Structure formats: C-alpha cells, structure tokens
JSON list of C-alpha atoms in Angstrom, two decimals:
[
{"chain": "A", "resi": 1, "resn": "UNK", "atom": "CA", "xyz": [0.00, 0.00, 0.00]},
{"chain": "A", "resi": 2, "resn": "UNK", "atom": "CA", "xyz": [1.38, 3.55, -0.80]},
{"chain": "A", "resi": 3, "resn": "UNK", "atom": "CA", "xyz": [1.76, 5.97, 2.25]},
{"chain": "A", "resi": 4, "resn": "UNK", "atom": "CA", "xyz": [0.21, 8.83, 1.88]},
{"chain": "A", "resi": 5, "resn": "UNK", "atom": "CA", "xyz": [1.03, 12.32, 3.46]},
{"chain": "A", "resi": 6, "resn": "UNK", "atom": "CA", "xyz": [-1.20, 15.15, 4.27]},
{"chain": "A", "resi": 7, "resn": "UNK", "atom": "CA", "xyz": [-1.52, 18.02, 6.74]},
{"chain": "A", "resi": 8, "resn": "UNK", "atom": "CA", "xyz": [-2.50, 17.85, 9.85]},
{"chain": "A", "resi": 9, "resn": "UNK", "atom": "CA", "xyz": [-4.94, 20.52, 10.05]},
{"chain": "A", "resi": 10, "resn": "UNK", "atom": "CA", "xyz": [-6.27, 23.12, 7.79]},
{"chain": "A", "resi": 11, "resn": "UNK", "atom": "CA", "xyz": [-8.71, 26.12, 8.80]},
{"chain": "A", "resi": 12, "resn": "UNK", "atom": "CA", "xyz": [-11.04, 28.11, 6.02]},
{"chain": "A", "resi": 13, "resn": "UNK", "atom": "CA", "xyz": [-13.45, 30.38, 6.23]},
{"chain": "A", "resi": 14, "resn": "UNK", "atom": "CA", "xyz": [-17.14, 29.96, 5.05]},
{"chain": "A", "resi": 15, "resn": "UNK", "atom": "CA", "xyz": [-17.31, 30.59, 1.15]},
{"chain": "A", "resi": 16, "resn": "UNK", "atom": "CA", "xyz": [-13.75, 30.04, 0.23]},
{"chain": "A", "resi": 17, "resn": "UNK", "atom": "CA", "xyz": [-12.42, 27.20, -1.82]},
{"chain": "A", "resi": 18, "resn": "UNK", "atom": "CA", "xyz": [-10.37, 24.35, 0.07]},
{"chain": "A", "resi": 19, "resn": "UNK", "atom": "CA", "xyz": [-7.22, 22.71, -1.63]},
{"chain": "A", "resi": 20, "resn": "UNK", "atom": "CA", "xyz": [-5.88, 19.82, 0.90]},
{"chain": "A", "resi": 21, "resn": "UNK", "atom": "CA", "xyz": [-3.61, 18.37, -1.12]},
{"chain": "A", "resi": 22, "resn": "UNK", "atom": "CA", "xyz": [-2.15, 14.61, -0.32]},
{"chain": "A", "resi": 23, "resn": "UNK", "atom": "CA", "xyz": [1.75, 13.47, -0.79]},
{"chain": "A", "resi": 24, "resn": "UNK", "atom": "CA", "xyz": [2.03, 9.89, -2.66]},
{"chain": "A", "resi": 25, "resn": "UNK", "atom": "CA", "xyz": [5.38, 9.39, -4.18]},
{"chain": "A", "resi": 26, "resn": "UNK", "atom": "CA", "xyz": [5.20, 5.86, -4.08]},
{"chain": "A", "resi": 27, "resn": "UNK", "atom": "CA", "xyz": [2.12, 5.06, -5.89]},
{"chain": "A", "resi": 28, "resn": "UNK", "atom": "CA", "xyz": [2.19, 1.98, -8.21]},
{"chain": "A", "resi": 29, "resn": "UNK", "atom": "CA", "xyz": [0.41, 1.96, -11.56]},
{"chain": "A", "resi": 30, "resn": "UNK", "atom": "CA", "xyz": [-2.61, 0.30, -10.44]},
{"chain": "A", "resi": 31, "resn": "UNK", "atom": "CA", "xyz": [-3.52, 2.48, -7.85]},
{"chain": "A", "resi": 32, "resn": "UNK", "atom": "CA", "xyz": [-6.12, 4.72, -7.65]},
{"chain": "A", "resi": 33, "resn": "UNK", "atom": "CA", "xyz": [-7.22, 7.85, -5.06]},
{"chain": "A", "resi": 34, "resn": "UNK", "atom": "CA", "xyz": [-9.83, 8.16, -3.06]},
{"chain": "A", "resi": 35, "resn": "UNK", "atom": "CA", "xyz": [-10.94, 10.80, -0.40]},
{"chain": "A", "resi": 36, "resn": "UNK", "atom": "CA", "xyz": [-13.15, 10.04, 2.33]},
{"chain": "A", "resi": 37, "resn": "UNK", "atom": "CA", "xyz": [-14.58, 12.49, 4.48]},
{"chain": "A", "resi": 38, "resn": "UNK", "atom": "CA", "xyz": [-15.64, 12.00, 8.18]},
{"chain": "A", "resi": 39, "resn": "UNK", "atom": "CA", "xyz": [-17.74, 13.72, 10.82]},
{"chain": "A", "resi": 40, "resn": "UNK", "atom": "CA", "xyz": [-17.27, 13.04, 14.58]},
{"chain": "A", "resi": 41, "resn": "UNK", "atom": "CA", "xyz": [-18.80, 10.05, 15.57]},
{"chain": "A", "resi": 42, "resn": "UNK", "atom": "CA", "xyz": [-19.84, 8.74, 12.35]},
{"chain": "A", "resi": 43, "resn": "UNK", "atom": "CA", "xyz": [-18.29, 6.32, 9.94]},
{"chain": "A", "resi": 44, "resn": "UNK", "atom": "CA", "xyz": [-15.98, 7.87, 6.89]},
{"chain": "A", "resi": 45, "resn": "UNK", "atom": "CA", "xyz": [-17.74, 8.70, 3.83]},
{"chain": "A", "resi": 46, "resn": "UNK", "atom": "CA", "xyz": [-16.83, 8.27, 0.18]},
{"chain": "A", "resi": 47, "resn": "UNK", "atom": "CA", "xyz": [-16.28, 12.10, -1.57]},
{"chain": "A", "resi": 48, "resn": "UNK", "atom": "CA", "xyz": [-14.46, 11.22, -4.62]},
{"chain": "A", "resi": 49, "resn": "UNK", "atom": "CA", "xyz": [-12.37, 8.60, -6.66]},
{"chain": "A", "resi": 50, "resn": "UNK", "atom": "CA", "xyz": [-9.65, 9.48, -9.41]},
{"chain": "A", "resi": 51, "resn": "UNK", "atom": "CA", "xyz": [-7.20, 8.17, -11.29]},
{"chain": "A", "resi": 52, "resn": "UNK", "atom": "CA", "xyz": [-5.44, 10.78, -13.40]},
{"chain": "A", "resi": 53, "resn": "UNK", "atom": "CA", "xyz": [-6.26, 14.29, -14.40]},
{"chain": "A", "resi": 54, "resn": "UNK", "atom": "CA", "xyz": [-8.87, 15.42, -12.90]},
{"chain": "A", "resi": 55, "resn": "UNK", "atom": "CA", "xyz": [-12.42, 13.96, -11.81]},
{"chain": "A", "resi": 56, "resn": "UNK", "atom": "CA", "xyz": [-15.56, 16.43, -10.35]},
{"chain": "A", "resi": 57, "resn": "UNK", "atom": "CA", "xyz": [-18.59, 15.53, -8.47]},
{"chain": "A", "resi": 58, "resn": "UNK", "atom": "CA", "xyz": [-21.39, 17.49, -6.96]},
{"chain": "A", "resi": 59, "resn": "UNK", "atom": "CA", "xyz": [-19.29, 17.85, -3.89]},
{"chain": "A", "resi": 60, "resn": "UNK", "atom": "CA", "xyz": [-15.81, 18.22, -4.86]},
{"chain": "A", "resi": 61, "resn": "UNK", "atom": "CA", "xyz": [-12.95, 18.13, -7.61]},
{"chain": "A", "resi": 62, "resn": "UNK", "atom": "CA", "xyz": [-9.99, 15.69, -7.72]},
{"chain": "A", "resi": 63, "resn": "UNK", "atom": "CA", "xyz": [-6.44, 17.06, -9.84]},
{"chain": "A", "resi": 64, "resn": "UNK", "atom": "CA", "xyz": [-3.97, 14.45, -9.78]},
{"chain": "A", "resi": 65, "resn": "UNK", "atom": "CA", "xyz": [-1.00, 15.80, -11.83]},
{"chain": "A", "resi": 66, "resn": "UNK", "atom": "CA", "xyz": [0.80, 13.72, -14.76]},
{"chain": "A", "resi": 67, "resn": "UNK", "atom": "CA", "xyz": [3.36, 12.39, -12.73]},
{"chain": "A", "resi": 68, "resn": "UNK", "atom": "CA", "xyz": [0.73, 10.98, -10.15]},
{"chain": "A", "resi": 69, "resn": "UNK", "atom": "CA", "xyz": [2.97, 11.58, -6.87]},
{"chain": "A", "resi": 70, "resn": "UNK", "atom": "CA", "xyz": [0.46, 14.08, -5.24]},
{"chain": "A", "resi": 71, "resn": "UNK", "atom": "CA", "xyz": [-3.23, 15.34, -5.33]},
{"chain": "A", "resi": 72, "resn": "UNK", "atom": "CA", "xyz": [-5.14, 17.58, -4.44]},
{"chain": "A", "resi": 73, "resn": "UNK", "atom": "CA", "xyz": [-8.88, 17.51, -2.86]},
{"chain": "A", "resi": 74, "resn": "UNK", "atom": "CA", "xyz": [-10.76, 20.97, -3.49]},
{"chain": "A", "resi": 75, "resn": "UNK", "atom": "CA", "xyz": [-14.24, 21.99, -1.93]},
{"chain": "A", "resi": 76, "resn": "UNK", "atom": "CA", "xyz": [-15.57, 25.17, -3.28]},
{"chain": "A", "resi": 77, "resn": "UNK", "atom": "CA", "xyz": [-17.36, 27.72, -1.37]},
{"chain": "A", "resi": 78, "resn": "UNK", "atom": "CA", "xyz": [-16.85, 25.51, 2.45]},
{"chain": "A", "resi": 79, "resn": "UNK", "atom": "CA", "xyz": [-19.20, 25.74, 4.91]},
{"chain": "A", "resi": 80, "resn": "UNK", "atom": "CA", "xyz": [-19.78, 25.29, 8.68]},
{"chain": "A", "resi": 81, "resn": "UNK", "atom": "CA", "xyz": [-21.14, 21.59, 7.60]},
{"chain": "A", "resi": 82, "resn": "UNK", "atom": "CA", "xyz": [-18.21, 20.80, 5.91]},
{"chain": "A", "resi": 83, "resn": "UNK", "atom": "CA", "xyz": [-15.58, 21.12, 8.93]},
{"chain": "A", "resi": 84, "resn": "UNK", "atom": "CA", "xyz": [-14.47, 16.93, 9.04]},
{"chain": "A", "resi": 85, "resn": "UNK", "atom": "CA", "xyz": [-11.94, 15.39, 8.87]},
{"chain": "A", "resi": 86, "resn": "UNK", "atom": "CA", "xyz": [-10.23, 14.03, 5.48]},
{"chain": "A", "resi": 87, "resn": "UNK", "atom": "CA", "xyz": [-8.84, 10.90, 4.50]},
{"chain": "A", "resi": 88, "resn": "UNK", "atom": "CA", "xyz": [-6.38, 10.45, 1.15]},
{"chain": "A", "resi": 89, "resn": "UNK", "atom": "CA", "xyz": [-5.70, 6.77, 0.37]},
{"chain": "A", "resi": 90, "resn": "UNK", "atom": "CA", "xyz": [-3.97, 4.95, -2.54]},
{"chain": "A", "resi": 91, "resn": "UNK", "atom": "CA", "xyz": [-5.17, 1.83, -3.58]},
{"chain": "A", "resi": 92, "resn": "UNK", "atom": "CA", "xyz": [-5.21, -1.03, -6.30]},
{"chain": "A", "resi": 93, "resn": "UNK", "atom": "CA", "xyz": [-7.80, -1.14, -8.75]},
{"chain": "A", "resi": 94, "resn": "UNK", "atom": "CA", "xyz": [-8.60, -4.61, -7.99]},
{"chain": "A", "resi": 95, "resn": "UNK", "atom": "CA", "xyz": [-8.14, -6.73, -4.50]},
{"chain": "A", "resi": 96, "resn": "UNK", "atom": "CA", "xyz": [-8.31, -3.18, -2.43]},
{"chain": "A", "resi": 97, "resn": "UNK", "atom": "CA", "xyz": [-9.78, -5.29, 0.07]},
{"chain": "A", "resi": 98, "resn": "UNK", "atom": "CA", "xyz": [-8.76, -2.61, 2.99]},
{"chain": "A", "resi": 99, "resn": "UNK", "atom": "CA", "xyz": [-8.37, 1.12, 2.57]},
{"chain": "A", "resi": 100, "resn": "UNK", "atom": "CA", "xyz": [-5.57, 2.24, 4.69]},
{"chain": "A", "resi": 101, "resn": "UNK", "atom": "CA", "xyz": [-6.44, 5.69, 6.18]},
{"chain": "A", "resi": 102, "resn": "UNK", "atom": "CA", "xyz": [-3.70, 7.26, 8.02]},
{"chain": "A", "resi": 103, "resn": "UNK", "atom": "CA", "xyz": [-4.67, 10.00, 10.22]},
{"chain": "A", "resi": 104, "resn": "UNK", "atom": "CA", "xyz": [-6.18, 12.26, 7.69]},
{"chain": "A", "resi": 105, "resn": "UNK", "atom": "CA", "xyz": [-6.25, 16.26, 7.73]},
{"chain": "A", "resi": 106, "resn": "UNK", "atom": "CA", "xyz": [-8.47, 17.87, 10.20]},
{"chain": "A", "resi": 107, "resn": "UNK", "atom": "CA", "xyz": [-10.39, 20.94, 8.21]},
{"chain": "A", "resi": 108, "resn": "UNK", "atom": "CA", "xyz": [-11.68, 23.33, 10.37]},
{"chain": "A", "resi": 109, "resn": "UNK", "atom": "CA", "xyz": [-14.56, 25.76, 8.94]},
{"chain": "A", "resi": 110, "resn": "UNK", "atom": "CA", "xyz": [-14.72, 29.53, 10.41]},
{"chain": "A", "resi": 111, "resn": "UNK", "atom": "CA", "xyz": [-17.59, 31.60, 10.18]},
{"chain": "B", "resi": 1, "resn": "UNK", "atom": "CA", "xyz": [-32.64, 3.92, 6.05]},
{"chain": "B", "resi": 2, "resn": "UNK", "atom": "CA", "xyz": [-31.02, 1.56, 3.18]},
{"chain": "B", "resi": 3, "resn": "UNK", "atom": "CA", "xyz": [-27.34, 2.12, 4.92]},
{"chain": "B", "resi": 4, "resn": "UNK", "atom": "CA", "xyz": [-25.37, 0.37, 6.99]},
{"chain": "B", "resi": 5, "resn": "UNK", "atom": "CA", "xyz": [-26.29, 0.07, 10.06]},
{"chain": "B", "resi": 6, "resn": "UNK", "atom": "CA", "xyz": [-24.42, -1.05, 13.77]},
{"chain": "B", "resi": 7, "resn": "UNK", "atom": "CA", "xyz": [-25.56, -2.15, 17.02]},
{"chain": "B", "resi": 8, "resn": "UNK", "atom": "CA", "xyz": [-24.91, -1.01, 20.04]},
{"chain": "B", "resi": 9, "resn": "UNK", "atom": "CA", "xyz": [-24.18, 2.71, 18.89]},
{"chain": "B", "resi": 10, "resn": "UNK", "atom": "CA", "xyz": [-22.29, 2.51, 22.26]},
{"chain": "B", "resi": 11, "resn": "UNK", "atom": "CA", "xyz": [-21.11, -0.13, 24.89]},
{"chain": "B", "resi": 12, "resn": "UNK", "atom": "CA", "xyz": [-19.67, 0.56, 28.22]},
{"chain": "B", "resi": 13, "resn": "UNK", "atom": "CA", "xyz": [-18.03, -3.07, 29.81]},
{"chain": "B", "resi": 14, "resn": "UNK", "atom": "CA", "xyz": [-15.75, -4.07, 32.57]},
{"chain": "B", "resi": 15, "resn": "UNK", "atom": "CA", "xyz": [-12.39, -5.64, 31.79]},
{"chain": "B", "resi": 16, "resn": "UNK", "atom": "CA", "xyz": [-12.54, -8.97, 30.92]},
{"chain": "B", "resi": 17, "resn": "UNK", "atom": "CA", "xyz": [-16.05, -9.10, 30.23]},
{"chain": "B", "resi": 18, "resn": "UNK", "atom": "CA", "xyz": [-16.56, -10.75, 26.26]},
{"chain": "B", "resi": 19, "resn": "UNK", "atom": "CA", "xyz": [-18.36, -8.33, 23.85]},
{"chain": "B", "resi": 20, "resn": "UNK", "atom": "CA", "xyz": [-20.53, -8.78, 20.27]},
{"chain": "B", "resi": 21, "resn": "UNK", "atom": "CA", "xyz": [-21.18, -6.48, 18.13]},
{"chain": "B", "resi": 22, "resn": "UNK", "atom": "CA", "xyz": [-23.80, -6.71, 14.81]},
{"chain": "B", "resi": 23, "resn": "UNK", "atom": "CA", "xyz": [-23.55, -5.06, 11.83]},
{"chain": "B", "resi": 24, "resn": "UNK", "atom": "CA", "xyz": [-26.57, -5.22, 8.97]},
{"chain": "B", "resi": 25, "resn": "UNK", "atom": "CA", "xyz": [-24.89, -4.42, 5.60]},
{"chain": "B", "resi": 26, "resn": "UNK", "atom": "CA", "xyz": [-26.64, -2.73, 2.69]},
{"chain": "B", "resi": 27, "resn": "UNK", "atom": "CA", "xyz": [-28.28, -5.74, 1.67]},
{"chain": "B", "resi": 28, "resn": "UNK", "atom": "CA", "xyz": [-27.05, -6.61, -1.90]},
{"chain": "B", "resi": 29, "resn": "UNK", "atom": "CA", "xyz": [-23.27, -5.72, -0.88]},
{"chain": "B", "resi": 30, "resn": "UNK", "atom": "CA", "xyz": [-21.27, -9.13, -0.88]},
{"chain": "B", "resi": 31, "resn": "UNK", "atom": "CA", "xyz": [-18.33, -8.16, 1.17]},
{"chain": "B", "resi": 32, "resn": "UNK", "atom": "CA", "xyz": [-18.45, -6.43, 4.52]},
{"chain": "B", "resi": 33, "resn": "UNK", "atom": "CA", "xyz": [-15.21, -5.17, 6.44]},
{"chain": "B", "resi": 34, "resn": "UNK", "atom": "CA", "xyz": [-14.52, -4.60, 9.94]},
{"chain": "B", "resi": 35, "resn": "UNK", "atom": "CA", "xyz": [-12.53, -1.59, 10.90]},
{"chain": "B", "resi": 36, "resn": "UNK", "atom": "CA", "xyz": [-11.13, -0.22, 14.53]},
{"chain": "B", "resi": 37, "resn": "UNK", "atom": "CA", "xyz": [-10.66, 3.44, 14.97]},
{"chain": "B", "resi": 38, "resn": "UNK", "atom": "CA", "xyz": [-9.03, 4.85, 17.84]},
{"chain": "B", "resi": 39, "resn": "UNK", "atom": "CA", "xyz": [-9.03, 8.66, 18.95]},
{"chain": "B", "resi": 40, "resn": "UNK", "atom": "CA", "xyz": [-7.13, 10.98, 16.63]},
{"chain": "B", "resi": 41, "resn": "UNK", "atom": "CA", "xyz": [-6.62, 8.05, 14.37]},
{"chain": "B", "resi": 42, "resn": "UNK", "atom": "CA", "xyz": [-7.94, 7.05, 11.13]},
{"chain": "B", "resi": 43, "resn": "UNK", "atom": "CA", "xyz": [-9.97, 3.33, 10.60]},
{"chain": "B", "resi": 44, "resn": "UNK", "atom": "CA", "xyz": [-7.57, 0.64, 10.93]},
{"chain": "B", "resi": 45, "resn": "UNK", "atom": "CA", "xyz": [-8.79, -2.57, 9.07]},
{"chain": "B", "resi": 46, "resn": "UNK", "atom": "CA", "xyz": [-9.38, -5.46, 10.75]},
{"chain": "B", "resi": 47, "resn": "UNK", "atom": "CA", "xyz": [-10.83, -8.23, 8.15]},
{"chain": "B", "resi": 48, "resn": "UNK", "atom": "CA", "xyz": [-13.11, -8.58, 5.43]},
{"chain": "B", "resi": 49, "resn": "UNK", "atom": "CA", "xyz": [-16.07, -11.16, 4.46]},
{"chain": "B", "resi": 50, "resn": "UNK", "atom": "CA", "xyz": [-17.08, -11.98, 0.61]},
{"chain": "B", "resi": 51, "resn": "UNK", "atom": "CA", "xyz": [-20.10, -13.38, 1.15]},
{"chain": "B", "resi": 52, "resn": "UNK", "atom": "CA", "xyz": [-20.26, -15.90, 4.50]},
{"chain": "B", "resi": 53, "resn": "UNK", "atom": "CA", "xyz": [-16.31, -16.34, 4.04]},
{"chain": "B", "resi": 54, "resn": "UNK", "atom": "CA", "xyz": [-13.76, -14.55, 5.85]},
{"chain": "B", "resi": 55, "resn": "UNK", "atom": "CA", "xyz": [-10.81, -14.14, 3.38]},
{"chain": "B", "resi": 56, "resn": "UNK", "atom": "CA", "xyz": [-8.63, -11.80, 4.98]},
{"chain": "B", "resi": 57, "resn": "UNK", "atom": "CA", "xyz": [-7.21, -10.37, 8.70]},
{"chain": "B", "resi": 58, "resn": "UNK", "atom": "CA", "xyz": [-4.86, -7.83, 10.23]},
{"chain": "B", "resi": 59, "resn": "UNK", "atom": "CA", "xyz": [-2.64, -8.87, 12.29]},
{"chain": "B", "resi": 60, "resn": "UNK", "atom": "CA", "xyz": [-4.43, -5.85, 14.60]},
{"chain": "B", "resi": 61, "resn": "UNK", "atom": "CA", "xyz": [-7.17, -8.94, 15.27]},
{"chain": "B", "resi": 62, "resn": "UNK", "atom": "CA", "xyz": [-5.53, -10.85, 18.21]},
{"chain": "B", "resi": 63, "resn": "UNK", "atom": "CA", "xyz": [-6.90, -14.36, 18.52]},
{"chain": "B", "resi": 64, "resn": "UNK", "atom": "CA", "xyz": [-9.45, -12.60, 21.34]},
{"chain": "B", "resi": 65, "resn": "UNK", "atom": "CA", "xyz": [-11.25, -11.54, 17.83]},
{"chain": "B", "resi": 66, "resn": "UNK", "atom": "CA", "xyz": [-13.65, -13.13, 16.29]},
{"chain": "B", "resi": 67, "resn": "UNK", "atom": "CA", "xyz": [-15.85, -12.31, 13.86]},
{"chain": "B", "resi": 68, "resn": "UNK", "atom": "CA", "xyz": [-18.83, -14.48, 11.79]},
{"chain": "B", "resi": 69, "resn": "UNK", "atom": "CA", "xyz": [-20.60, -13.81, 8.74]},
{"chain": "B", "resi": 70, "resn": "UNK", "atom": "CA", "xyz": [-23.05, -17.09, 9.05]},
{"chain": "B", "resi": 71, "resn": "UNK", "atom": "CA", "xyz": [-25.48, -16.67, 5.83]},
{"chain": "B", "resi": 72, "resn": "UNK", "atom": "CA", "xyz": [-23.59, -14.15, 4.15]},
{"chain": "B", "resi": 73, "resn": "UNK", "atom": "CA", "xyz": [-26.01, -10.90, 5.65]},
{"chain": "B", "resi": 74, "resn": "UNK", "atom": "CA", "xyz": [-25.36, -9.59, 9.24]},
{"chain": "B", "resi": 75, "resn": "UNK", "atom": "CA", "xyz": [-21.74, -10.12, 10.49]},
{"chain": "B", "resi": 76, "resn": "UNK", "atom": "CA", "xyz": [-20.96, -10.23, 14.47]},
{"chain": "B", "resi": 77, "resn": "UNK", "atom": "CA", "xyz": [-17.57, -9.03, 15.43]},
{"chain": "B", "resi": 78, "resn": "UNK", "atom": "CA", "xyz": [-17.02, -11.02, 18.82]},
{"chain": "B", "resi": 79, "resn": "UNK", "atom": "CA", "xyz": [-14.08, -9.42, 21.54]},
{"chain": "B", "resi": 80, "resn": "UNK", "atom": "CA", "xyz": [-13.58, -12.56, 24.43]},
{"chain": "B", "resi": 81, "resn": "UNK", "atom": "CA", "xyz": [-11.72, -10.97, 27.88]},
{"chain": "B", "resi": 82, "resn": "UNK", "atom": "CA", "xyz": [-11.59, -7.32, 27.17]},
{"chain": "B", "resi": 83, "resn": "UNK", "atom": "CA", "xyz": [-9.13, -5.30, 27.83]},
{"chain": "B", "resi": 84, "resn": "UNK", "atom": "CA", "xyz": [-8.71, -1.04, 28.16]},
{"chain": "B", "resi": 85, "resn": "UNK", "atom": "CA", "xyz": [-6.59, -1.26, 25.33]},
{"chain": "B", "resi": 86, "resn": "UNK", "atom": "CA", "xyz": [-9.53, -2.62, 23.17]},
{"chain": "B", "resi": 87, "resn": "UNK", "atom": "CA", "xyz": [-11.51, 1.06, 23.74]},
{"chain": "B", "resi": 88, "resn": "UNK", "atom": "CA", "xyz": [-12.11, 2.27, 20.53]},
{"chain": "B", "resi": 89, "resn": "UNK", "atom": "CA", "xyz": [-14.92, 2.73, 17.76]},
{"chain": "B", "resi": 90, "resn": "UNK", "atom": "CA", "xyz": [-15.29, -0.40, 15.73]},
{"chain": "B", "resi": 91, "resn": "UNK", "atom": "CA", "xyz": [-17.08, 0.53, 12.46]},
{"chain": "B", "resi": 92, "resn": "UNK", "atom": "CA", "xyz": [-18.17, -1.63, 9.81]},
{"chain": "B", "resi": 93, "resn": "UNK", "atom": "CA", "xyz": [-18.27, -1.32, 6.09]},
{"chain": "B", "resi": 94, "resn": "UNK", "atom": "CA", "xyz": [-20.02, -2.98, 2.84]},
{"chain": "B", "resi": 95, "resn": "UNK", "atom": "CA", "xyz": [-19.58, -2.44, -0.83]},
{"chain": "B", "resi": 96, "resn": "UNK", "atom": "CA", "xyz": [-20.59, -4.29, -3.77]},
{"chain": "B", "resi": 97, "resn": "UNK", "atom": "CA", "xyz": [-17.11, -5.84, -4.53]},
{"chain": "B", "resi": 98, "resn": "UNK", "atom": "CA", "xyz": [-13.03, -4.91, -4.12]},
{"chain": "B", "resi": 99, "resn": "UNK", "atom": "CA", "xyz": [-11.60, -2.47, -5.79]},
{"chain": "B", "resi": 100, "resn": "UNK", "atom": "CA", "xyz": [-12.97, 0.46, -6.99]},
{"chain": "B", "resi": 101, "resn": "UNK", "atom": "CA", "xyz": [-16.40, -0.47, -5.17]},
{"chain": "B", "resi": 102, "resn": "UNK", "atom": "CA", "xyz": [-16.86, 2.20, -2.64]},
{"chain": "B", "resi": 103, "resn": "UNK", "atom": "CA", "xyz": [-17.51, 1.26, 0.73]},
{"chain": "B", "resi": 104, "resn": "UNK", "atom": "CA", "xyz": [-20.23, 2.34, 2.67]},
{"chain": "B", "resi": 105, "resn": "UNK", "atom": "CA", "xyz": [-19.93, 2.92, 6.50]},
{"chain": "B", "resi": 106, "resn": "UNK", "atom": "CA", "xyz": [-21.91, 2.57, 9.50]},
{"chain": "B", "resi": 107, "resn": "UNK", "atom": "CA", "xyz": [-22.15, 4.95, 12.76]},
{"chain": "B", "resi": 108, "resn": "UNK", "atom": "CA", "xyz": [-20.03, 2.49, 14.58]},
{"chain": "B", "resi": 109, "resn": "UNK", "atom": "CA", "xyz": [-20.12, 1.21, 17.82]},
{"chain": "B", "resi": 110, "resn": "UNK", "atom": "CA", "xyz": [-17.89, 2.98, 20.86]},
{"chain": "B", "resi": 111, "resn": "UNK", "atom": "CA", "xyz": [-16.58, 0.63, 22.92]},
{"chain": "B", "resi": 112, "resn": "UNK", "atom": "CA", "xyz": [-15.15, 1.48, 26.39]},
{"chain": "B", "resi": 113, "resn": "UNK", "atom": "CA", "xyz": [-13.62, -0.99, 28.48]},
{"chain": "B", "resi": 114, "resn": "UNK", "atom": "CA", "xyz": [-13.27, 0.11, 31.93]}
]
C-alpha cells in the first residue's frame, strides 16, 4: 500500500475554496485515489475517486498531476457543515480489500 | 434507512467481560469489512467477508477476535476478555465488490472498556 502524506490541520473560512492536497510518491500503476470524508462520531464517507487528471462531483474536484505523486482535494465555497476530517488513500484497482487511512487532515470551517 | 447500520451505537463493559457487536450491511453488498478506529486516528482494518467467508485479517485482530458472517447478511464481530486497550470505535463497512467499489460505512459502535 502507498503511504500517503497530508496536513495535519487546515482552517477556512465559510465561502472560500479548500485545496488539501495529499503526498504519494510511491504510488504503483494500479492504484487509484480516493478521499473520504468524516464527521465526529460517524463512519468515513466516500467524496471522490480518481485516477489521473482530474475527476468532479457534486461535492468536490480531484487534480492528480501527470506524474501521479500528489493530489489535491478541493471543496468550493466551504461551509460550517463541511468542517471533518479528510482521509487520502492509494489503492489497487482490484483486490483493495482494505483502505488504509492514516490520520487524515483535520479541516476546520470559520464563520 | 437503506445504509449500513451497527448495534450497540455505544457499549460501556468491565475488563474482561466478552463483547458482540452486529452489523446489517446494505443488503445486496457481498463483502463487509470490519474496521477499529481509535481517537485521533484514522480506521484501521481489521478483516473482510465476501459473502459468508472470511478471506482476509490484520494482524491488529488478536486471537481474542472473532468475527462471523453465518449466511452471508449480518456479520458479528465477537471481543472474548476485554481489555482497556480494546476502547475504541469499531465501524463496519459494505460495498458491492473490491476495488474500486466504494464502501459504505456505519455509525459504529464505541466501545469502552473500563
């Protein structure tokens, strides 16, 4: 599995757009990315999955440059519902039968 | 609610004592994973089920661990002589298949072992 590095902690204010952007220099060819996002005392929650370029949703976007050794998670416009905690992880396409976490990057929305 | 869903939300036991946990998957999701998460830490996996069989586990799951899958629905996640060390939120997860099928969370259960 490919470790993945993030910050510890970010803090925004309401409105602006989020970047928390996730360290993988070790990622093998088969692996993909995936962000989770989770609120205290609940269970992690799938945002977004990528593999290269860049992949939107209704919630976020996912860049994930050519060289694939980084990405980065943006959230337009945050608000107070969106302070969580986020989880990068790296994983095979196929027989990803864990996700390794890590301890994720604590986003902190101000109003 | 179609999600996945844990019970107890919350259990409070004495050391020693043996604890089970349930977890009802999303119904047509063939594997369902066990996870342990611990305060300021992300989910650790613990083991996975496709179906009724139990194909994987962490070397996290001590041979106090059990955990059952019978008919391939509802898993149990068994802990025999607790200890303070095994305080923590056990979640569970389901998803369609490996891979690139998401997995789908429940609220967890918070053990504490006093």
């Amino acid at each position: 599995l490919a470790k993945t590095t993030q910050p510890i902690s970010m803090d925004s204010y309401e409105g602006q757009e989020v970047n928390i952007t996730c360290s993988h220099n070790n990622i093998a060819t088969n692996d993909y990315i995936t962000w989770y996002q989770q609120f205290p005392s609940q269970g992690p929650r799938f945002i977004i999955q990528g593999y290269k370029t860049k992949v939107t949703n209704e919630v976020a976007s996912l860049f994930i440059p050519a060289d694939r050794k980084s990405s980065t998670l943006s959230l337009p416009r945050v608000s107070l519902s969106d302070t969580a905690v986020y989880y990068c992880l790296v994983g095979e396409q196929t027989g990803a039968n864990n996700l390794f976490f890590g301890t994720g990057t604590r986003l902190t929305v101000i109003p | 609610d179609t999600g996945v869903s844990q019970n107890p939300r919350h259990k409070i036991t004495k050391r020693g004592q043996n604890v089970t946990f349930r977890c009802d998957p999303i119904s047509e999701h063939n594997r369902l994973y066990w996870y342990r998460q611990t305060l300021g830490q992300g989910p650790e996996f613990l083991t996975y089920f496709q179906n009724e069989a139990q194909l994987e586990k962490s070397r996290l799951l001590s041979d106090r661990f059990s955990a059952e899958r019978p008919k391939g629905s509802f898993s149990t996640l068994e802990i025999q002589r607790t200890e303070q060390g095994d305080s923590a939120m056990y979640l569970c997860a389901s998803s369609l298949g490996g891979g690139l099928y998401t997995q789908y969370f429940g609220p967890g259960t918070r053990l504490t072992v006093l």
